[in-house]
Coordinates of N, CA, C and O in Angstrom, one line a residue:
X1 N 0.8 -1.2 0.0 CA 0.0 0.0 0.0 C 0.9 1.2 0.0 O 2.0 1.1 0.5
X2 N 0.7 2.4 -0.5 CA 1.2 3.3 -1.1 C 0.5 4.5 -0.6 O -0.7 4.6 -0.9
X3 N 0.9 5.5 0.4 CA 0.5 7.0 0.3 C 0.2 7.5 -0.5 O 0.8 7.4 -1.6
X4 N -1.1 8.3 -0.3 CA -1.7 9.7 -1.5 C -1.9 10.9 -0.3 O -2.5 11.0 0.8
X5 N -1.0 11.7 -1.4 CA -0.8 13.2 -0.5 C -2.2 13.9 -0.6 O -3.1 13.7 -1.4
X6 N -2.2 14.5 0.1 CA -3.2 15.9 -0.2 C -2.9 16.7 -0.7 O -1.8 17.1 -0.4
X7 N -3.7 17.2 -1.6 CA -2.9 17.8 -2.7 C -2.7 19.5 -2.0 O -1.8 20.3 -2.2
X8 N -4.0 19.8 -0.9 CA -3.7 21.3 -0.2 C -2.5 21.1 0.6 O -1.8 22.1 0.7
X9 N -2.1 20.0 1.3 CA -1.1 20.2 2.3 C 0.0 20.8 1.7 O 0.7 21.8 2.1
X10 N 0.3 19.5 0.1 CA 1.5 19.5 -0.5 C 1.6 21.2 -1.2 O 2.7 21.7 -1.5
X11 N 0.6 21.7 -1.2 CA 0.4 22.8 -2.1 C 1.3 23.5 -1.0 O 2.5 23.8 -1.1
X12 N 0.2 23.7 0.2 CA 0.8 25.1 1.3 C 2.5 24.6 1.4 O 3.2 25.5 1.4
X13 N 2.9 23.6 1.4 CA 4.4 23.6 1.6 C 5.5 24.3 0.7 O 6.5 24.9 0.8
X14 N 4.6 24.0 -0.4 CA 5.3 24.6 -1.4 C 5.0 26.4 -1.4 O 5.8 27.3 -1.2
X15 N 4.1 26.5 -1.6 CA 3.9 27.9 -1.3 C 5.0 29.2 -0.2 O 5.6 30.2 -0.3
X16 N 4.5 28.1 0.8 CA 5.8 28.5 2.3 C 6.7 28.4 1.6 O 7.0 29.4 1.0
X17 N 7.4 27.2 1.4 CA 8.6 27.6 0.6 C 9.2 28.8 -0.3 O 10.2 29.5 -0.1
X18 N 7.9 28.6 -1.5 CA 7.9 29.9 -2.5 C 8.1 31.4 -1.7 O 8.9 32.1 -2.1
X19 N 7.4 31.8 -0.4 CA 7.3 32.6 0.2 C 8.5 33.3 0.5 O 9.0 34.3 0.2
X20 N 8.9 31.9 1.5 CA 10.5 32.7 2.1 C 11.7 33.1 0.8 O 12.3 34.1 1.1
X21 N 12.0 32.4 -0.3 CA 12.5 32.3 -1.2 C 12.1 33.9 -2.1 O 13.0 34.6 -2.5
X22 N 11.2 34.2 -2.1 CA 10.9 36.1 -2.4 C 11.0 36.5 -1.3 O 11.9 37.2 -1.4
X23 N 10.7 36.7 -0.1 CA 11.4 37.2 0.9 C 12.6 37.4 1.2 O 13.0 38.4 1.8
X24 N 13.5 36.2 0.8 CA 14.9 36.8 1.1 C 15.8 37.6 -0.5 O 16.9 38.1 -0.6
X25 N 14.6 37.3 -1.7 CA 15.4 37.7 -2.7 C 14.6 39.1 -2.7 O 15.1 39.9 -3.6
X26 N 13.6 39.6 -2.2 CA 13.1 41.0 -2.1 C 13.8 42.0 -1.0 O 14.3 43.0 -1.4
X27 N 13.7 41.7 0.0 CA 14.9 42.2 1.6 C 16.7 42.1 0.6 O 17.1 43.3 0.5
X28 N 17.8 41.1 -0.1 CA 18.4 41.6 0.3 C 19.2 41.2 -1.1 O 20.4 41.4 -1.1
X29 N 18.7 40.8 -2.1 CA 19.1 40.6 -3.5 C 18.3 42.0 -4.6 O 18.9 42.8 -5.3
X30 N 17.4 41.9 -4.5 CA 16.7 43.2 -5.2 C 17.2 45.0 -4.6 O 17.4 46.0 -5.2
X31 N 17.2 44.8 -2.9 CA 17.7 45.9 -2.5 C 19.1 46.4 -2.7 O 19.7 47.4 -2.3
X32 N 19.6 45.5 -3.5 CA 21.2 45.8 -3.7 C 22.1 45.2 -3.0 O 23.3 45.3 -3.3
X33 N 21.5 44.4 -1.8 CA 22.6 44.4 -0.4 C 23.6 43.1 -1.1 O 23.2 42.1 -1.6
X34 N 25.0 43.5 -0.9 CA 25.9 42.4 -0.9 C 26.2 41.8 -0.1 O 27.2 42.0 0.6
X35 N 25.2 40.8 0.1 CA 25.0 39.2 0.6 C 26.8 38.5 1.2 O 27.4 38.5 2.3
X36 N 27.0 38.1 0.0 CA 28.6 37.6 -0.3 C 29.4 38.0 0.0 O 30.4 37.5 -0.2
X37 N 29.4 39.4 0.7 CA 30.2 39.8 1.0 C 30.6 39.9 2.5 O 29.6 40.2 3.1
X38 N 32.1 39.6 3.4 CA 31.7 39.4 5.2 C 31.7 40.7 5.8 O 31.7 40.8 7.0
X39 N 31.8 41.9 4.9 CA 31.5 43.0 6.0 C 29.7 43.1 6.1 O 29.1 43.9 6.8
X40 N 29.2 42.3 5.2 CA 28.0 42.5 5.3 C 27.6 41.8 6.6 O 27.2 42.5 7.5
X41 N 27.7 40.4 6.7 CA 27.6 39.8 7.9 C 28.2 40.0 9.4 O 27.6 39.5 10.3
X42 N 29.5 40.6 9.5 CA 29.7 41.1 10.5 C 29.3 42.7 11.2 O 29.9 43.3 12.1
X43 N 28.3 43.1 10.3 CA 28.0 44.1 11.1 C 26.0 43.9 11.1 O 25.3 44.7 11.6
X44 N 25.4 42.7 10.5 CA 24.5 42.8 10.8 C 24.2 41.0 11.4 O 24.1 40.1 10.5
X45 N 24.0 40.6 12.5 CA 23.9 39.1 12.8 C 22.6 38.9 13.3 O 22.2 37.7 13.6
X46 N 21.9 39.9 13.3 CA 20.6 39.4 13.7 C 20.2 39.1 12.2 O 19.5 38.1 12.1
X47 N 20.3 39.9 11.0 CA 19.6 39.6 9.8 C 20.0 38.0 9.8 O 19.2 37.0 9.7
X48 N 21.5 37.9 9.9 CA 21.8 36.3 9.7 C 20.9 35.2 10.3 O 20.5 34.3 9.6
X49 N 20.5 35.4 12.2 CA 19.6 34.5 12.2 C 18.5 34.3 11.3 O 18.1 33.2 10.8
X50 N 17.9 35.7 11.0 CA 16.4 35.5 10.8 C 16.5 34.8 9.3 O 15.4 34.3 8.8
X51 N 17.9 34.7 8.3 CA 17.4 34.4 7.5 C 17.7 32.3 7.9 O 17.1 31.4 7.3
X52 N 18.8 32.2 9.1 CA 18.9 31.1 9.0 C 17.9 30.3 9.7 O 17.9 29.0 9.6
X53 N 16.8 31.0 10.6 CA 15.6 30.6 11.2 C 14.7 30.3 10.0 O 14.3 29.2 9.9
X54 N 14.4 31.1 9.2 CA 13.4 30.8 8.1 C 13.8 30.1 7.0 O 13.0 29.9 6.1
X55 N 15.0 29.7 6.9 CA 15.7 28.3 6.0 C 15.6 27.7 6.8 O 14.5 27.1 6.6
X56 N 16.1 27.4 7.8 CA 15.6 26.0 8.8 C 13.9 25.5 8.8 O 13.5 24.4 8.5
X57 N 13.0 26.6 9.1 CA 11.5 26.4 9.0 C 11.1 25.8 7.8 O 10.6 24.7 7.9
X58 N 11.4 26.6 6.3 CA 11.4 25.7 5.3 C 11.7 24.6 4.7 O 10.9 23.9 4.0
X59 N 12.7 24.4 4.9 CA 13.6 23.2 4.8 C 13.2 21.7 5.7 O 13.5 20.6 5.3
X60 N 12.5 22.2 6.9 CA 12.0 21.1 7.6 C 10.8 21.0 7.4 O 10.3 20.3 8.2
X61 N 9.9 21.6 6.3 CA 8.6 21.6 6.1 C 8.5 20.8 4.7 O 7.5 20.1 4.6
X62 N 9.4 20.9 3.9 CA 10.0 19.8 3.0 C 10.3 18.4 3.6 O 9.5 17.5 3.6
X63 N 11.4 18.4 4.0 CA 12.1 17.2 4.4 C 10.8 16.8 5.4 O 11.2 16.0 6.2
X64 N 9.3 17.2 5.6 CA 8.4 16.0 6.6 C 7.5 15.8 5.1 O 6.5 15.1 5.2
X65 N 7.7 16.0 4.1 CA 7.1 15.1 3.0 C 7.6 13.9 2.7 O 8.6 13.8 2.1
X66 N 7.0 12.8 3.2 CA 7.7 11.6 2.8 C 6.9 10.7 2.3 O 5.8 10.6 2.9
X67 N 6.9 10.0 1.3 CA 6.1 8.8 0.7 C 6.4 7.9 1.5 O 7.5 7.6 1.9
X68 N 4.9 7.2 1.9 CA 5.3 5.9 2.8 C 4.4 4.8 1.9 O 3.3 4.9 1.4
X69 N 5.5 3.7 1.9 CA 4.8 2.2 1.3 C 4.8 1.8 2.5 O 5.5 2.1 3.5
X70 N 3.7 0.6 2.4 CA 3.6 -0.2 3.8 C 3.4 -2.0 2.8 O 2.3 -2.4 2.2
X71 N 4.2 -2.6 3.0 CA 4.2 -4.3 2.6 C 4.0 -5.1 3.6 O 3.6 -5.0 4.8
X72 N 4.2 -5.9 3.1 CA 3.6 -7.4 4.4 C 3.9 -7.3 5.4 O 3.2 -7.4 6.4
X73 N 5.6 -7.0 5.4 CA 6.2 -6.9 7.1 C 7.1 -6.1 7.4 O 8.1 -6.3 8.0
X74 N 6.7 -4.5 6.7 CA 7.7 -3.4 6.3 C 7.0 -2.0 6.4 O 5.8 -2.1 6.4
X75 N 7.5 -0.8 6.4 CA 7.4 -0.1 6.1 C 8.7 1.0 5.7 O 9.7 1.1 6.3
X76 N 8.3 1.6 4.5 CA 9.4 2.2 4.0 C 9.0 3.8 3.5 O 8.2 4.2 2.7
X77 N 9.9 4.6 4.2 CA 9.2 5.9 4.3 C 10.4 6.7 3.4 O 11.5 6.6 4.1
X78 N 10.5 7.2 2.4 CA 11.0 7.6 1.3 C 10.5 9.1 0.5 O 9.6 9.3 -0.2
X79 N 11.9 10.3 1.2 CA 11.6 11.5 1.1 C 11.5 12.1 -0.4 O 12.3 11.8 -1.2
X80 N 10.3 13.0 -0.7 CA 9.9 13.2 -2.0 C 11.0 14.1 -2.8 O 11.2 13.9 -4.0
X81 N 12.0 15.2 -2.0 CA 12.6 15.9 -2.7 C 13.7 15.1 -2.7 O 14.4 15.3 -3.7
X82 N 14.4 14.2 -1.9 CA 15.5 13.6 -1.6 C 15.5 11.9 -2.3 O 16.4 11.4 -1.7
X83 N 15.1 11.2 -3.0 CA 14.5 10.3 -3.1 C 14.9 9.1 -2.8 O 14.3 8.1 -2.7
X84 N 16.9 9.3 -2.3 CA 17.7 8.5 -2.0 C 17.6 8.6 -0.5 O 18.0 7.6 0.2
X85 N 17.2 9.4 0.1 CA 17.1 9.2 1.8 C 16.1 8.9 1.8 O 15.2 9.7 1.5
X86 N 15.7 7.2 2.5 CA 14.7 6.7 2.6 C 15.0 5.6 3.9 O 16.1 5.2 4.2
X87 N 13.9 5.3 4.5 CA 14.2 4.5 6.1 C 13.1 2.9 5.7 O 12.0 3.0 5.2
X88 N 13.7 2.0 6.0 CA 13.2 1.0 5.5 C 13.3 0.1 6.8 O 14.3 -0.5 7.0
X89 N 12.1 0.1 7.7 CA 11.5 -0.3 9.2 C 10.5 -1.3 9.1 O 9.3 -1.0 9.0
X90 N 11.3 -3.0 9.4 CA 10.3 -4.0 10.0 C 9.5 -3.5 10.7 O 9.7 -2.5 11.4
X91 N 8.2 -4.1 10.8 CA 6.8 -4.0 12.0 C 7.7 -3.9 13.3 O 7.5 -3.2 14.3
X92 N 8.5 -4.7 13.2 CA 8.9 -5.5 15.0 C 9.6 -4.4 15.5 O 9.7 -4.3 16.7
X93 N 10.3 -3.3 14.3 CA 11.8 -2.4 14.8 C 11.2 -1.5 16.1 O 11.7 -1.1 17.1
X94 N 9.4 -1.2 15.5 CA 8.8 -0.5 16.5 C 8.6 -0.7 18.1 O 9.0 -1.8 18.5
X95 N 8.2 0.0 18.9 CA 7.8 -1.0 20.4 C 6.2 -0.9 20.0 O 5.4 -1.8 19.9
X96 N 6.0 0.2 19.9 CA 4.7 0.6 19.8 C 3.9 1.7 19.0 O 4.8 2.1 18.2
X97 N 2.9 2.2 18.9 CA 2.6 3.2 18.9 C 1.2 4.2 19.2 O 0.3 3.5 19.6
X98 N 0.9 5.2 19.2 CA 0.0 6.1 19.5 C -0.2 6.9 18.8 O 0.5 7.0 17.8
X99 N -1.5 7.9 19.1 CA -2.3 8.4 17.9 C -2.2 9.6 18.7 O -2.3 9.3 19.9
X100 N -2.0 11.2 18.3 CA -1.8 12.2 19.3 C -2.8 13.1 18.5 O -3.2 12.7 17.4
X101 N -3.1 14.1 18.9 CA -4.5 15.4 18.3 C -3.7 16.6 18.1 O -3.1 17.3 19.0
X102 N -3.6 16.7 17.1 CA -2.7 18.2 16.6 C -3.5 19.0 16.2 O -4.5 18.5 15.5
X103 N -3.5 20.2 16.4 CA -3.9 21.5 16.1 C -3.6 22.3 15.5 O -2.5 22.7 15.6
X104 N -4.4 23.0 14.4 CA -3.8 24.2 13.5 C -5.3 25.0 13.2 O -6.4 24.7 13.3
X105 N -4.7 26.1 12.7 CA -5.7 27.5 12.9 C -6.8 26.6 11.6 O -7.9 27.0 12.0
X106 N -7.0 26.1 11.0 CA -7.8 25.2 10.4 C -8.6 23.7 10.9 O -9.4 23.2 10.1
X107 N -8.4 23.3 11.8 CA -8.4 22.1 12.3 C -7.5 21.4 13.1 O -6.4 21.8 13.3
X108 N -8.2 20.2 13.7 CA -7.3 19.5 13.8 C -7.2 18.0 13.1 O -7.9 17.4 12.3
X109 N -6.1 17.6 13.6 CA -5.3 16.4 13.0 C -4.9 15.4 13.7 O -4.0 15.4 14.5
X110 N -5.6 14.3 13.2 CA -4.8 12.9 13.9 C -3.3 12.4 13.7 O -3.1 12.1 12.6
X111 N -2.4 12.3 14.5 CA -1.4 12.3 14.0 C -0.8 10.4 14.5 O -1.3 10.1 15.5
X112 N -0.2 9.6 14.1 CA 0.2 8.2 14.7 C 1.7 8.6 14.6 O 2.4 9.2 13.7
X113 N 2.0 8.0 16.0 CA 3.5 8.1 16.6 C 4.0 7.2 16.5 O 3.3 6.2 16.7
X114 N 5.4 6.9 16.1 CA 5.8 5.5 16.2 C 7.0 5.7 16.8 O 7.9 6.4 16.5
X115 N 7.0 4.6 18.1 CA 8.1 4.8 19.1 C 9.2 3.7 19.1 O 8.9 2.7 18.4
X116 N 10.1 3.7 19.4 CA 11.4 2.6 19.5 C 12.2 3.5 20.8 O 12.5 4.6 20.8
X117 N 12.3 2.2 21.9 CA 12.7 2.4 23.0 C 12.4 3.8 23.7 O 13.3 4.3 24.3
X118 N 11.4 4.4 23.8 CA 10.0 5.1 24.5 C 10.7 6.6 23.6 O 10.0 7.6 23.7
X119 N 11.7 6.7 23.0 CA 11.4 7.9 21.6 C 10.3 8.0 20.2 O 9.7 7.1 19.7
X120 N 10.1 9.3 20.0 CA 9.3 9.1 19.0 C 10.6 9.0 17.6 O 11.6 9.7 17.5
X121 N 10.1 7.8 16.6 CA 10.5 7.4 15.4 C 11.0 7.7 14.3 O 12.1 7.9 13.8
X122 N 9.2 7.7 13.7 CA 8.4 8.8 13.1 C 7.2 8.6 13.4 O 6.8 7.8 14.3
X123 N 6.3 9.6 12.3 CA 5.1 10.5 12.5 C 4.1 10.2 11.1 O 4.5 10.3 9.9
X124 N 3.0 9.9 11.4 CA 2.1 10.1 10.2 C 1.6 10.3 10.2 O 0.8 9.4 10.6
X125 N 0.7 12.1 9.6 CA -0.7 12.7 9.8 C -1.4 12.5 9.1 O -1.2 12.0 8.0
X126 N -2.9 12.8 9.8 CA -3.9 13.1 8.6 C -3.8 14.5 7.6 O -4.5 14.8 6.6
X127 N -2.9 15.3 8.3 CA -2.9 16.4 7.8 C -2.2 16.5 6.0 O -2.6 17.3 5.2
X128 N -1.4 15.6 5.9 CA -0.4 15.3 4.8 C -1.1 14.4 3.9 O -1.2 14.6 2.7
X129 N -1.8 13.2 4.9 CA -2.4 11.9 3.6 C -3.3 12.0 3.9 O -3.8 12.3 5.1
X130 N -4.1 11.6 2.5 CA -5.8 11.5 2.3 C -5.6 10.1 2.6 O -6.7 9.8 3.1
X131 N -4.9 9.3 2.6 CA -5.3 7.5 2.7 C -4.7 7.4 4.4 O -4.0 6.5 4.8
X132 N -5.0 8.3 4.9 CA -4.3 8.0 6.8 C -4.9 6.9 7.3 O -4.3 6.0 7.8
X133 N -6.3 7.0 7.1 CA -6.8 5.8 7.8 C -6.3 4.4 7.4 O -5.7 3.5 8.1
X134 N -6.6 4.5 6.2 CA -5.6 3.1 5.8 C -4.3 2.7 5.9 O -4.0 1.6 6.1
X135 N -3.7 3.6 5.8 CA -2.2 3.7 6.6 C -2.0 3.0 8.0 O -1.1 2.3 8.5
X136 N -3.3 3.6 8.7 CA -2.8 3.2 10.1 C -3.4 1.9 10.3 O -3.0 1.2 11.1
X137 N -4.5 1.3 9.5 CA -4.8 0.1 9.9 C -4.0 -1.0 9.4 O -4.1 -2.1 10.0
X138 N -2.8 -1.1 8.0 CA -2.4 -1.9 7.7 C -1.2 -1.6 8.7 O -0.7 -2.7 8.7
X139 N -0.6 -0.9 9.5 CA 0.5 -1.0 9.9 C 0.4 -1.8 11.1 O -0.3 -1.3 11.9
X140 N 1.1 -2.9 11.5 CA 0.8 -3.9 12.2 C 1.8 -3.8 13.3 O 2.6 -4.8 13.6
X141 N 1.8 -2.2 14.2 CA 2.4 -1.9 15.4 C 1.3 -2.2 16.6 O 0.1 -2.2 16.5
X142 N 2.2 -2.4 17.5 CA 1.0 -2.5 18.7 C 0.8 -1.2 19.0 O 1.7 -0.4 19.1
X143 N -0.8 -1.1 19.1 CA -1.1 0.5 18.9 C -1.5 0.5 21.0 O -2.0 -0.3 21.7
X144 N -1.1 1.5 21.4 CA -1.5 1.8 22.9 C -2.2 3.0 23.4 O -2.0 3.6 24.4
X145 N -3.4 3.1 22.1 CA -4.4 4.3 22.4 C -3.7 5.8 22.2 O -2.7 6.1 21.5
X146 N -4.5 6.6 22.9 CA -4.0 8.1 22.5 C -3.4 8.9 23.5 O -3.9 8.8 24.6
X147 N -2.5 9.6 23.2 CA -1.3 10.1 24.0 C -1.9 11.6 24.1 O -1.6 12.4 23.3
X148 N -2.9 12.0 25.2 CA -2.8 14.0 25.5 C -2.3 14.3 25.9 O -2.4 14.1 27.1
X149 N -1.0 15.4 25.2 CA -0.5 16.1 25.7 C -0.3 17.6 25.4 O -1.0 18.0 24.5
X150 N 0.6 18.7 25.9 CA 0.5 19.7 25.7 C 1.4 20.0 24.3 O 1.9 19.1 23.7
X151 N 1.5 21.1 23.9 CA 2.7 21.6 22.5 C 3.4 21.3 23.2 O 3.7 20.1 23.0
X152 N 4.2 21.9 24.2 CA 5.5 22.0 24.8 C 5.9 20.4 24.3 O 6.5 20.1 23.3
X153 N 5.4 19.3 25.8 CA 5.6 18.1 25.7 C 5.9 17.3 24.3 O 6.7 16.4 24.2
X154 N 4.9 17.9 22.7 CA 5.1 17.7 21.7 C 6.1 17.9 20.9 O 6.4 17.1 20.0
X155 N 6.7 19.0 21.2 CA 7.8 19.7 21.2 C 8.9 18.9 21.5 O 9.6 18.6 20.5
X156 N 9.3 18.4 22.5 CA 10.0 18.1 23.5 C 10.4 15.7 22.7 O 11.4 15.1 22.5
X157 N 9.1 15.6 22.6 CA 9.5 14.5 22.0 C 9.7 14.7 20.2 O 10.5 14.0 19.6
X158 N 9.1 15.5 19.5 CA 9.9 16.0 18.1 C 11.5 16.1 18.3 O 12.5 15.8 17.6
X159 N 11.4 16.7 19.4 CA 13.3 16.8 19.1 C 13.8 15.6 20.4 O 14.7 15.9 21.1
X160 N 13.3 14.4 20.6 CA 14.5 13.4 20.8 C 14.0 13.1 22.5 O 15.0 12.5 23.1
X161 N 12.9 13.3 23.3 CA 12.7 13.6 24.8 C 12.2 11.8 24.5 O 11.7 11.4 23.4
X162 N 12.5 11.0 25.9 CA 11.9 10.0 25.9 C 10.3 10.0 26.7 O 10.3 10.8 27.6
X163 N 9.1 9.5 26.5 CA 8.1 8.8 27.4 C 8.3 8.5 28.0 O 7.4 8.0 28.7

């Protein structure tokens, strides 16, 4: 079985992307500013975070597009812009997993966690795939109900916090 994106999710990513991409060529390529050059950067470092905060935002809004196949006793999660970075995970590699409620100024979203040694894995929303449900029923993890928790705590296991 084979993921099907949504075609709005895939859209707004791209868009975001498109966004910051004229934002940084409107602020400091069209204004003239010489970029390439290091007196430019040593007398302005806050411009430097902000553009390396909103390349990081992008760039990680990309890199969570992933095609997932799910086979008999596999799953193989396989990034759309990268096509060579791809993770290819027995049912068993998992311990478990859970289903978390995410939020956005539009809705919310079911999301399924998949844990190995009480970290989170990966992640598969309804926000991204129209075939979620199906997704989550052929995946043959031991599922342990639904996990409420706060952003923070959400937070906190995105970047690496154990359960």
């Amino acid at each position: 079985m084979k993921s099907n994106f949504k075609i709005t999710s895939f859209l707004l990513v791209l868009f975001i992307n498109f966004l910051v991409g004229v934002l940084f060529w409107t602020i400091f390529i069209k204004a003239g500013m010489r970029i390439f050059e290091y007196e430019f950067w040593t007398y302005k470092p806050l411009i430097l975070l902000l553009i390396i905060l909103l390349e990081i935002f992008a760039v990680s809004l990309i890199l969570q597009l992933k095609s997932i196949t799910i086979e008999k006793d596999k799953v193989i999660f396989k990034n759309l812009i990268f096509p060579f970075l791809k993770k290819e995970r027995l049912f068993s590699y998992y311990d478990f997993s859970k289903t978390v409620d995410e939020q956005s100024k539009s809705g919310s979203y079911e999301s399924l966690w998949l844990f190995k040694n009480g970290k989170l894995e990966n992640q598969i929303s309804s926000f991204y795939y129209a075939n979620y449900t199906k997704l989550k029923i052929e995946l043959k993890v031991q599922h342990k109900g639904k996990l409420k928790i706060n952003s923070f705590k959400k937070i906190y296991y995105k970047l690496g916090g154990k359960l």
